[in-house]
mmCIF file of C-alpha atoms and ligand atoms in Angstrom:
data_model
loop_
_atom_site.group_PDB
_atom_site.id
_atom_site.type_symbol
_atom_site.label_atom_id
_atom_site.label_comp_id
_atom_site.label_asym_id
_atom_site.label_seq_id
_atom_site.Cartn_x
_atom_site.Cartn_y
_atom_site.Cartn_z
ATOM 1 C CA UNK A 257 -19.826 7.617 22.314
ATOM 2 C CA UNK A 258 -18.077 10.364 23.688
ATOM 3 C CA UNK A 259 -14.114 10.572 24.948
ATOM 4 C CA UNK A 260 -13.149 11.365 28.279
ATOM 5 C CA UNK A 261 -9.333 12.895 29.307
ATOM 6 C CA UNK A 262 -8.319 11.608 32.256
ATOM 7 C CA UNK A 263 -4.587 11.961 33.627
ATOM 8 C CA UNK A 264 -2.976 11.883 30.402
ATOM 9 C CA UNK A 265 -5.086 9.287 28.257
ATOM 10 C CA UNK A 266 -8.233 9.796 26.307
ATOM 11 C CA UNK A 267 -11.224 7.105 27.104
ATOM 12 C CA UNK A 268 -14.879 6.542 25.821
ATOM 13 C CA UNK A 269 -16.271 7.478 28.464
ATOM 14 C CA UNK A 270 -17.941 3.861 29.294
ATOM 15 C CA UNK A 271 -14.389 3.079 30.208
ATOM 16 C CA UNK A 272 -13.434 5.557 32.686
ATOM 17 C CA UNK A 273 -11.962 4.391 35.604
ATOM 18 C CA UNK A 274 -11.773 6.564 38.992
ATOM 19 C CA UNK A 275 -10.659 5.200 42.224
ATOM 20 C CA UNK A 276 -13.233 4.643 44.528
ATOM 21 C CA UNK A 277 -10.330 6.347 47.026
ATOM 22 C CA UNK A 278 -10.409 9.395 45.249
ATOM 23 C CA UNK A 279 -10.310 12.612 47.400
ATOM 24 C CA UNK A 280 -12.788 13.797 45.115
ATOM 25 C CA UNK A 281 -15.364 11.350 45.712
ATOM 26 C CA UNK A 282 -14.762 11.296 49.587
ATOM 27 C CA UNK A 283 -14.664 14.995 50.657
ATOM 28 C CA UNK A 284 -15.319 17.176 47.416
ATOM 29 C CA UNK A 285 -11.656 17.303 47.646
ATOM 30 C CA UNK A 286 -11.177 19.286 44.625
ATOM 31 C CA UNK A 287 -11.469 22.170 42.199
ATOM 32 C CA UNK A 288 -13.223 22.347 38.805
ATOM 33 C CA UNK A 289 -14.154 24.923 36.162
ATOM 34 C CA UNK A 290 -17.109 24.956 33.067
ATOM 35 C CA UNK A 291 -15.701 26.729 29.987
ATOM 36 C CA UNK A 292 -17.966 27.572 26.955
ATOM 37 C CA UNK A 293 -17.980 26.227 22.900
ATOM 38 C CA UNK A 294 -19.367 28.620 20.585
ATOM 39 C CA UNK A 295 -18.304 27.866 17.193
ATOM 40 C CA UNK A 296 -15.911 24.774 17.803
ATOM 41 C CA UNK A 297 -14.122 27.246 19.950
ATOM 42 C CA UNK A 298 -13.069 27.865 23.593
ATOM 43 C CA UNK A 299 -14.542 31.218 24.981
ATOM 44 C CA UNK A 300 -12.446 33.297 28.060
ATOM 45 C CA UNK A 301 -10.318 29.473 28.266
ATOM 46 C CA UNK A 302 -7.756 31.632 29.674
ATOM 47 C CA UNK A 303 -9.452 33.263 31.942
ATOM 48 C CA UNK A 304 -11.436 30.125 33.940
ATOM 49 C CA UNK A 305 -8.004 28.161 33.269
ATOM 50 C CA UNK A 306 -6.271 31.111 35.170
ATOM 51 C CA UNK A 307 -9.379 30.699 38.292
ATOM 52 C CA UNK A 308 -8.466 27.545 38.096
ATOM 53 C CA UNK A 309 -4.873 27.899 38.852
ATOM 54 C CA UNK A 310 -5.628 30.350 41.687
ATOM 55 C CA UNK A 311 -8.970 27.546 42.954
ATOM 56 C CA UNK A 312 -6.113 24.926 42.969
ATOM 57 C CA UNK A 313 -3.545 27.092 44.658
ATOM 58 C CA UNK A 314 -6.092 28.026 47.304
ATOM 59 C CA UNK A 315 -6.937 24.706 48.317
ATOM 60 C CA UNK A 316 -2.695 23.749 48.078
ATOM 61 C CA UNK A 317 -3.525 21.568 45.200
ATOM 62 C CA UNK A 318 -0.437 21.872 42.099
ATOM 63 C CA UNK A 319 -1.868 20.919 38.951
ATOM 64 C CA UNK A 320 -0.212 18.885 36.804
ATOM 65 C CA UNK A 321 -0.611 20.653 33.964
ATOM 66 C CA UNK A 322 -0.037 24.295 32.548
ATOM 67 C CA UNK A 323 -2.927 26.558 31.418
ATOM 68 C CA UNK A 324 -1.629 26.078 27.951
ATOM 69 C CA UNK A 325 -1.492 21.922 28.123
ATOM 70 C CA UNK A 326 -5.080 22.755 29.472
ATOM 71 C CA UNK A 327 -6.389 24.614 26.686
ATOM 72 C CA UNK A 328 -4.690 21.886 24.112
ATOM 73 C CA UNK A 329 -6.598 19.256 26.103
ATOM 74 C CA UNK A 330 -10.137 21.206 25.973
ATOM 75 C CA UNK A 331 -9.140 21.583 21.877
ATOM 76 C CA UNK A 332 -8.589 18.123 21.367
ATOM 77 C CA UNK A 333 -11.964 17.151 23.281
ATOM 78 C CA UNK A 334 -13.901 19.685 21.034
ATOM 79 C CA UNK A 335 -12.450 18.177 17.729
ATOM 80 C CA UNK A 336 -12.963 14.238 19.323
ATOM 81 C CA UNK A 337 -16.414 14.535 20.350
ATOM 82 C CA UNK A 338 -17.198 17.448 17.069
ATOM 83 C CA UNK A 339 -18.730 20.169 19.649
ATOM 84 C CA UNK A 340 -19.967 22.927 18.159
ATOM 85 C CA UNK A 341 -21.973 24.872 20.936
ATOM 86 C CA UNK A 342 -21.566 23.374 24.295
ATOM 87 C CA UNK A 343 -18.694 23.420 26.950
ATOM 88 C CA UNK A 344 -15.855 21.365 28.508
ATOM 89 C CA UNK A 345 -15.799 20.075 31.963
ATOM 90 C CA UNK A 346 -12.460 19.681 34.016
ATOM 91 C CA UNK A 347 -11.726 18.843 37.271
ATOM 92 C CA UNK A 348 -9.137 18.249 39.510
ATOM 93 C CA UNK A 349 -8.683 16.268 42.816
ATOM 94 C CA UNK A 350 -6.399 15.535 45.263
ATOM 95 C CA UNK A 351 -5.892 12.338 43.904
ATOM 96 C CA UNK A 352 -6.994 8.913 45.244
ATOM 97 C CA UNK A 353 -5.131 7.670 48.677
ATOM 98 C CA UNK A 354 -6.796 5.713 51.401
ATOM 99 C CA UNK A 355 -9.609 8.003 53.497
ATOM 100 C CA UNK A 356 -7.955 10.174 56.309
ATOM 101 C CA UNK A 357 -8.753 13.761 56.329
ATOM 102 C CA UNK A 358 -5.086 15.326 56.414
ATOM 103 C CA UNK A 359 -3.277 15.814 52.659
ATOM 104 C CA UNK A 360 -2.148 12.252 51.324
ATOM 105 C CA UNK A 361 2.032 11.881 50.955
ATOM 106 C CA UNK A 362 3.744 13.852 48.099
ATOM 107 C CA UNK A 363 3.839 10.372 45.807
ATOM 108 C CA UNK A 364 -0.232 10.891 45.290
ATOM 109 C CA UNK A 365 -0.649 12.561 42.297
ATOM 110 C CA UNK A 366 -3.844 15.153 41.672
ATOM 111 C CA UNK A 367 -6.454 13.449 39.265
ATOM 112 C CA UNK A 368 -7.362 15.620 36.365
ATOM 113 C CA UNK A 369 -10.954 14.441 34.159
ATOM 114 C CA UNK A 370 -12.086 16.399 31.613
ATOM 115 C CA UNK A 371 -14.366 15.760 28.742
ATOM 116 C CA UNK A 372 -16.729 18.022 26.412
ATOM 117 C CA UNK A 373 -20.423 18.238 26.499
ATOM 118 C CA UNK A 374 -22.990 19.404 23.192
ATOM 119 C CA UNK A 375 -25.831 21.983 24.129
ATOM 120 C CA UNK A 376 -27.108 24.944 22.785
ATOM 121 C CA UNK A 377 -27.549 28.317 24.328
ATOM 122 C CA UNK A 378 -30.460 28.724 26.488
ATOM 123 C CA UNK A 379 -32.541 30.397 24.110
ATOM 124 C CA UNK A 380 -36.102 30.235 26.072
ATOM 125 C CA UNK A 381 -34.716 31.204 29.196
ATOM 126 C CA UNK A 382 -32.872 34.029 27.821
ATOM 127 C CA UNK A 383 -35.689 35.483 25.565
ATOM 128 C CA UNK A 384 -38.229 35.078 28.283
ATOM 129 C CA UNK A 385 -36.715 35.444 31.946
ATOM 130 C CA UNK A 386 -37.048 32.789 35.056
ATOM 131 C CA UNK A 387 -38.063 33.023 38.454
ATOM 132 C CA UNK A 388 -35.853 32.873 41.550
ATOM 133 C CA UNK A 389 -36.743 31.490 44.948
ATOM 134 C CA UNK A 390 -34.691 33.302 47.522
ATOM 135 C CA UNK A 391 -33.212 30.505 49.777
ATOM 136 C CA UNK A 392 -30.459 31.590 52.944
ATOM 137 C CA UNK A 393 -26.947 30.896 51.552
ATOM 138 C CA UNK A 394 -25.687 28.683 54.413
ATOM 139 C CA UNK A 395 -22.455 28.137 52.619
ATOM 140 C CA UNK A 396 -18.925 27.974 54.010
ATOM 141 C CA UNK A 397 -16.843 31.295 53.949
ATOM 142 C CA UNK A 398 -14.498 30.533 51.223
ATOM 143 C CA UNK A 399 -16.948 31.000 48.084
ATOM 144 C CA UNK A 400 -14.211 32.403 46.059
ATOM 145 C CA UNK A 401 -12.702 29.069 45.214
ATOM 146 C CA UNK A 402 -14.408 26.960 42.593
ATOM 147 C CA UNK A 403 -14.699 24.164 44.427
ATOM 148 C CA UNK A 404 -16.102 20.369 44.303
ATOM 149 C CA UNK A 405 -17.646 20.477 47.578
ATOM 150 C CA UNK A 406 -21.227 22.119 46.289
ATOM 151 C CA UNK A 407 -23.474 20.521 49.221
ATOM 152 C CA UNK A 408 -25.384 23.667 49.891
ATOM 153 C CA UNK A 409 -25.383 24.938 46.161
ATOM 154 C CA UNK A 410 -27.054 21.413 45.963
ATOM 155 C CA UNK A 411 -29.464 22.351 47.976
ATOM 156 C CA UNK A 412 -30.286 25.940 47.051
ATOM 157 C CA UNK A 413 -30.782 24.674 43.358
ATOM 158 C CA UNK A 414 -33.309 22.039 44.724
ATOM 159 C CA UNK A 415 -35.283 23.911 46.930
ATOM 160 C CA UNK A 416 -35.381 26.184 43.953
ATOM 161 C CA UNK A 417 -36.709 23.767 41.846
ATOM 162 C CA UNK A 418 -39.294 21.969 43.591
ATOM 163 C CA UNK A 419 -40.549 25.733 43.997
ATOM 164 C CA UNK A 420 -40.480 26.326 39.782
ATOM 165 C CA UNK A 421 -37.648 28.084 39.803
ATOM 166 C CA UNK A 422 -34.906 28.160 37.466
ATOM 167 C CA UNK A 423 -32.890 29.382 40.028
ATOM 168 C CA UNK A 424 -31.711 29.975 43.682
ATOM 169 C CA UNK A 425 -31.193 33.888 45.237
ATOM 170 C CA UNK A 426 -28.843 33.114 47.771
ATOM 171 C CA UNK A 427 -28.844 35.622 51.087
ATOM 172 C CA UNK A 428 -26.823 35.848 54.147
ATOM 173 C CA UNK A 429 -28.928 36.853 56.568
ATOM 174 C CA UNK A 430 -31.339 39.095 54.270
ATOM 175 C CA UNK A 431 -28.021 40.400 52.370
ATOM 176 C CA UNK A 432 -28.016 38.671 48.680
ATOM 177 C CA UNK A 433 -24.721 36.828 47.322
ATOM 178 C CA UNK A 434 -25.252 35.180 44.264
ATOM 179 C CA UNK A 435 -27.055 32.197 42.666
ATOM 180 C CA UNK A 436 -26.600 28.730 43.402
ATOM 181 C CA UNK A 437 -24.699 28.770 40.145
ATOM 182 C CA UNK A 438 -24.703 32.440 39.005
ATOM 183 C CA UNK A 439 -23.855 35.567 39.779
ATOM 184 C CA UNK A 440 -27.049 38.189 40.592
ATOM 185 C CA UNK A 441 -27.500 41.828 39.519
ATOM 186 C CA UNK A 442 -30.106 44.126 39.862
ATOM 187 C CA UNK A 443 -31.078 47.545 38.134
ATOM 188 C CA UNK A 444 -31.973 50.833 39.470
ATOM 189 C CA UNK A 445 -32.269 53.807 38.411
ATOM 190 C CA UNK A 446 -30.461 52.748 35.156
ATOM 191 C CA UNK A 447 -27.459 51.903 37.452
ATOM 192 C CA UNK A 448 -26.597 48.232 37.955
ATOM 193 C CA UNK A 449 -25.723 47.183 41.576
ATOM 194 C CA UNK A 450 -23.726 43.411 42.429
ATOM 195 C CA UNK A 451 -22.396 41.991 45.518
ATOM 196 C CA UNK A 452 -18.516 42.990 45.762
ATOM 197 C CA UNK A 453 -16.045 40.181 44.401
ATOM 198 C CA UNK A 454 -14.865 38.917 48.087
ATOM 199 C CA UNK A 455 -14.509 35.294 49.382
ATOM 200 C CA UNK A 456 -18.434 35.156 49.711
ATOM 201 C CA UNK A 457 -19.011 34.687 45.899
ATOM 202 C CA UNK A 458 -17.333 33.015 43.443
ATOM 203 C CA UNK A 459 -16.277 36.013 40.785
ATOM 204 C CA UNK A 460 -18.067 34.779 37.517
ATOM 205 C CA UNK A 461 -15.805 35.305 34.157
ATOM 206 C CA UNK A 462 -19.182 36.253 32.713
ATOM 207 C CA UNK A 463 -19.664 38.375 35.643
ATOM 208 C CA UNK A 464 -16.395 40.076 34.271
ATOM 209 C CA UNK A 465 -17.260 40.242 30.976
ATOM 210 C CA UNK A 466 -20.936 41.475 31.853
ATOM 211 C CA UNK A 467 -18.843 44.661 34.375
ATOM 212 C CA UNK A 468 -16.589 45.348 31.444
ATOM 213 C CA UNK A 469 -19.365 45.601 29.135
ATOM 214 C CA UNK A 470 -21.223 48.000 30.957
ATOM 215 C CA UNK A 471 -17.824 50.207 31.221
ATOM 216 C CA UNK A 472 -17.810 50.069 27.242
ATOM 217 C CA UNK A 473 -21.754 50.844 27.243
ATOM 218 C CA UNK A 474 -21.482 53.702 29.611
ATOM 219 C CA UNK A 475 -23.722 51.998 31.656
ATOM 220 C CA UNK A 476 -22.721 53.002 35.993
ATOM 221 C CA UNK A 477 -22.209 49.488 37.982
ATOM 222 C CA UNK A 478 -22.147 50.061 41.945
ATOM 223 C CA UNK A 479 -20.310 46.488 43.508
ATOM 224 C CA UNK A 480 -22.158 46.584 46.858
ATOM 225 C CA UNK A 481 -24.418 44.205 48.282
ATOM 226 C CA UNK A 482 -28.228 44.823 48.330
ATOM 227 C CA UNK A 483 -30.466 43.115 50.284
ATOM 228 C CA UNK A 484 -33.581 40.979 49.388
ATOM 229 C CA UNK A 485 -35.831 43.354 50.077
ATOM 230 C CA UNK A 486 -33.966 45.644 47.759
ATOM 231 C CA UNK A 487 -34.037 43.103 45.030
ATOM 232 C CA UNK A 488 -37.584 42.972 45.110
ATOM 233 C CA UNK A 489 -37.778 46.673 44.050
ATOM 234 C CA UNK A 490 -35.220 46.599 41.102
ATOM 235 C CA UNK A 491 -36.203 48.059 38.214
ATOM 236 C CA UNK A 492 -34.756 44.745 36.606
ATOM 237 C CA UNK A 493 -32.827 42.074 37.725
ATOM 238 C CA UNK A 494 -30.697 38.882 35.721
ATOM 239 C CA UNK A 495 -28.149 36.645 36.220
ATOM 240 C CA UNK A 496 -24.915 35.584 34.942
ATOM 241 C CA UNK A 497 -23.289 32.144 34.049
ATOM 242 C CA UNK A 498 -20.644 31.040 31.313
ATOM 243 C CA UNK A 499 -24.145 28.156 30.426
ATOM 244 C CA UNK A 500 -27.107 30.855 31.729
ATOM 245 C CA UNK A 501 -25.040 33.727 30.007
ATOM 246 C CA UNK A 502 -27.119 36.682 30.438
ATOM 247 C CA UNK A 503 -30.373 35.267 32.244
ATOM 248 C CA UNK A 504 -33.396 38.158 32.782
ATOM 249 C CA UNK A 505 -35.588 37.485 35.729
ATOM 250 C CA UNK A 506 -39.122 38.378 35.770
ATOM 251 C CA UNK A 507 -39.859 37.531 39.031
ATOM 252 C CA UNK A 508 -38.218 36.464 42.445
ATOM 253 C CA UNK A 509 -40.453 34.038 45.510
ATOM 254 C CA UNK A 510 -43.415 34.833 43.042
ATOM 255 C CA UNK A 511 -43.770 38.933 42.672
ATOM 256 C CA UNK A 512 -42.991 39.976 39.372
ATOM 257 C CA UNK A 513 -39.911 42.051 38.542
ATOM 258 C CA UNK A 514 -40.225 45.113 35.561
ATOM 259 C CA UNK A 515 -43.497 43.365 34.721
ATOM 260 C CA UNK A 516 -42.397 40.070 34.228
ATOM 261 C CA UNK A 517 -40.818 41.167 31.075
ATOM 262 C CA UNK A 518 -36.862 41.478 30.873
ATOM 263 C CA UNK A 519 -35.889 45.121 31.073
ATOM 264 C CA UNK A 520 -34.330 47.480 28.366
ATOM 265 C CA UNK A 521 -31.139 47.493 30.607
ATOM 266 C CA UNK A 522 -30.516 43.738 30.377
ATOM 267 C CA UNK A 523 -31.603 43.604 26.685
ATOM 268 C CA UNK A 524 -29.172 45.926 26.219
ATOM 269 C CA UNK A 525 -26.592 43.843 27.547
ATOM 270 C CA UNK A 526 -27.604 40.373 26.348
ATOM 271 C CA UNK A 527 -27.228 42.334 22.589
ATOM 272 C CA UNK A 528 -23.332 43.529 23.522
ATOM 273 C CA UNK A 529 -22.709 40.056 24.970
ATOM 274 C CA UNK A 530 -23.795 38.498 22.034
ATOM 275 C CA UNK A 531 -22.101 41.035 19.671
ATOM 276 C CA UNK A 532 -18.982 40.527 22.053
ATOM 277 C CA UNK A 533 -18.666 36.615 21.374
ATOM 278 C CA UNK A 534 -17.256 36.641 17.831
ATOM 279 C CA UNK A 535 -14.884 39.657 19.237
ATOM 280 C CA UNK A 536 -13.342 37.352 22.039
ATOM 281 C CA UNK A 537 -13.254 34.130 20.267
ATOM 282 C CA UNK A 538 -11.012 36.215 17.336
ATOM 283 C CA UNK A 539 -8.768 37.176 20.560
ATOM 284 C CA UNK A 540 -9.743 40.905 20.308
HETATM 285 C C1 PLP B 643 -19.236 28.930 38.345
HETATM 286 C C2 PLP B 643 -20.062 29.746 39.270
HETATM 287 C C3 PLP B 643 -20.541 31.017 38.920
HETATM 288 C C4 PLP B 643 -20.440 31.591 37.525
HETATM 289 O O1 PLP B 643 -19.148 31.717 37.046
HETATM 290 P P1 PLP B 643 -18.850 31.792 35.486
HETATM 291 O O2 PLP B 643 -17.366 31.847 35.416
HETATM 292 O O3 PLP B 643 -19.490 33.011 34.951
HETATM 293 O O4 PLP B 643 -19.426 30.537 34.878
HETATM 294 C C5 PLP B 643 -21.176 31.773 39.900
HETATM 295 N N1 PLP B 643 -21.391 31.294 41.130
HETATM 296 C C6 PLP B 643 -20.982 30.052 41.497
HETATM 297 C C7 PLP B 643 -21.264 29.582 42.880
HETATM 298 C C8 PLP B 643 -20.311 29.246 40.581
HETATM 299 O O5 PLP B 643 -19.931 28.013 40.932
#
């Protein structure tokens, strides 16, 4: 049975309570952020606690709790629930006050849940590659903040789905973003090309971690947005997630991309990634 944080207190999770008044529940009112377990440990905790400050801050939400009193809380749920690969889940809302659209009164405190989830690295997906269904990213224009309210990432990932795909390529207007989940890069030309880090995506630590790689490898990374069109004539493509990691895709709305294969490019990086893991974790 596994334990649940939630404002202060640690609970199986069978006896949670939330507030059916919860800002959360109601409008999405509310930030959140998934941080990976490899090896019992927290991976880049600072940096998604650190998004999460600046999520919160963005929607004039003050946590309740410091990025350290954070990490101490994703620590204890590893050693509780004995995670060895997996991740920890925390969100915060609003708090609960009766419905009415405007901020509740100073006296409503935010609501912070977190708890810690067991699962292994996607090793199939990784290996082999996914497809993508390109879908038009009808999303509001403040992508940049982590947020709860993930109606039309909802429904990118579905339409995905009931297509076989892993995966959603969202595109304004023709003009890719990112994934309903993920951030999207494609290679040409052995250079690697990703939409800019503005308020229409959400800036992916991995993303980060993937753009300082390819610094250390040498490898040339242009952050400008391609279009669809343009993504169907990468040399590669793949996708980026602190769950997907590095995710090849062989192709996107059926064609094949580098012949269905994952490219030497993203091999390349999934092999510093996973060389990079042991390096973070040790705080290097
Ligand atoms: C969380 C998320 C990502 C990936 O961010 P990571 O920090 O790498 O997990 C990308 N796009 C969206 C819309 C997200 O919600």
């Amino acid at each position: 049975m596994s334990t649940y944080f939630k404002d202060g207190q640690y609970t199986k999770q069978s006896e949670m309570k939330i507030s059916v008044d919860d800002r959360g529940y109601y409008f999405g009112d509310g930030v959140y952020e998934v941080i990976k377990v490899y090896n019992s440990e927290l991976f880049t905790a600072r940096e998604h606690l650190e998004r999460l400050v600046q999520s919160a801050n963005k929607i004039k939400i003050s946590l309740p709790y410091t990025v350290d009193q954070f990490i101490d809380i994703a620590n204890e749920l590893i050693a509780s629930n004995q995670i060895t690969v997996g991740h920890i889940y925390i969100q915060v809302t609003r708090g609960a006050a009766p419905r009415a659209h405007q901020f509740p009164g100073t006296e409503v405190m935010p609501v912070v849940v977190a708890y810690a989830v067991s699962n292994p690295r996607p090793v199939q997906a990784i290996t082999n590659g996914v497809a993508l269904k390109s879908v038009e990213d009808v999303r509001w224009l403040r992508c940049d903040i982590k947020s709860l309210n993930l109606l039309g990432n909802v429904l990118a990932k579905q339409e995905a789905h009931e297509a076989d795909c892993v995966e959603a390529l969202l595109h304004r207007n023709g003009t890719v973003t990112e994934g309903s989940s993920s951030n999207m890069f494609g290679v040409k030309n052995g250079v690697i090309y990703t939409h800019p880090a503005t308020n229409l995506i959400l800036n992916g630590i991995t993303r980060q971690v993937v753009l300082k790689l390819c610094k250390e490898q040498g490898i040339e990374v242009v952050e400008e947005s391609f279009s669809l069109e343009e993504s169907m004539d990468m040399d590669e493509f793949f996708f980026t997630s602190t769950t997907a990691e590095i995710t090849p895709v062989t192709s996107i709305d059926g064609k094949l991309i580098s012949k269905g294969e994952p490219g030497l490019v993203t091999l390349k990086l999934q092999e510093a990634f996973t060389l990079e893991i042991p390096l973070i974790l040790a705080g290097k």
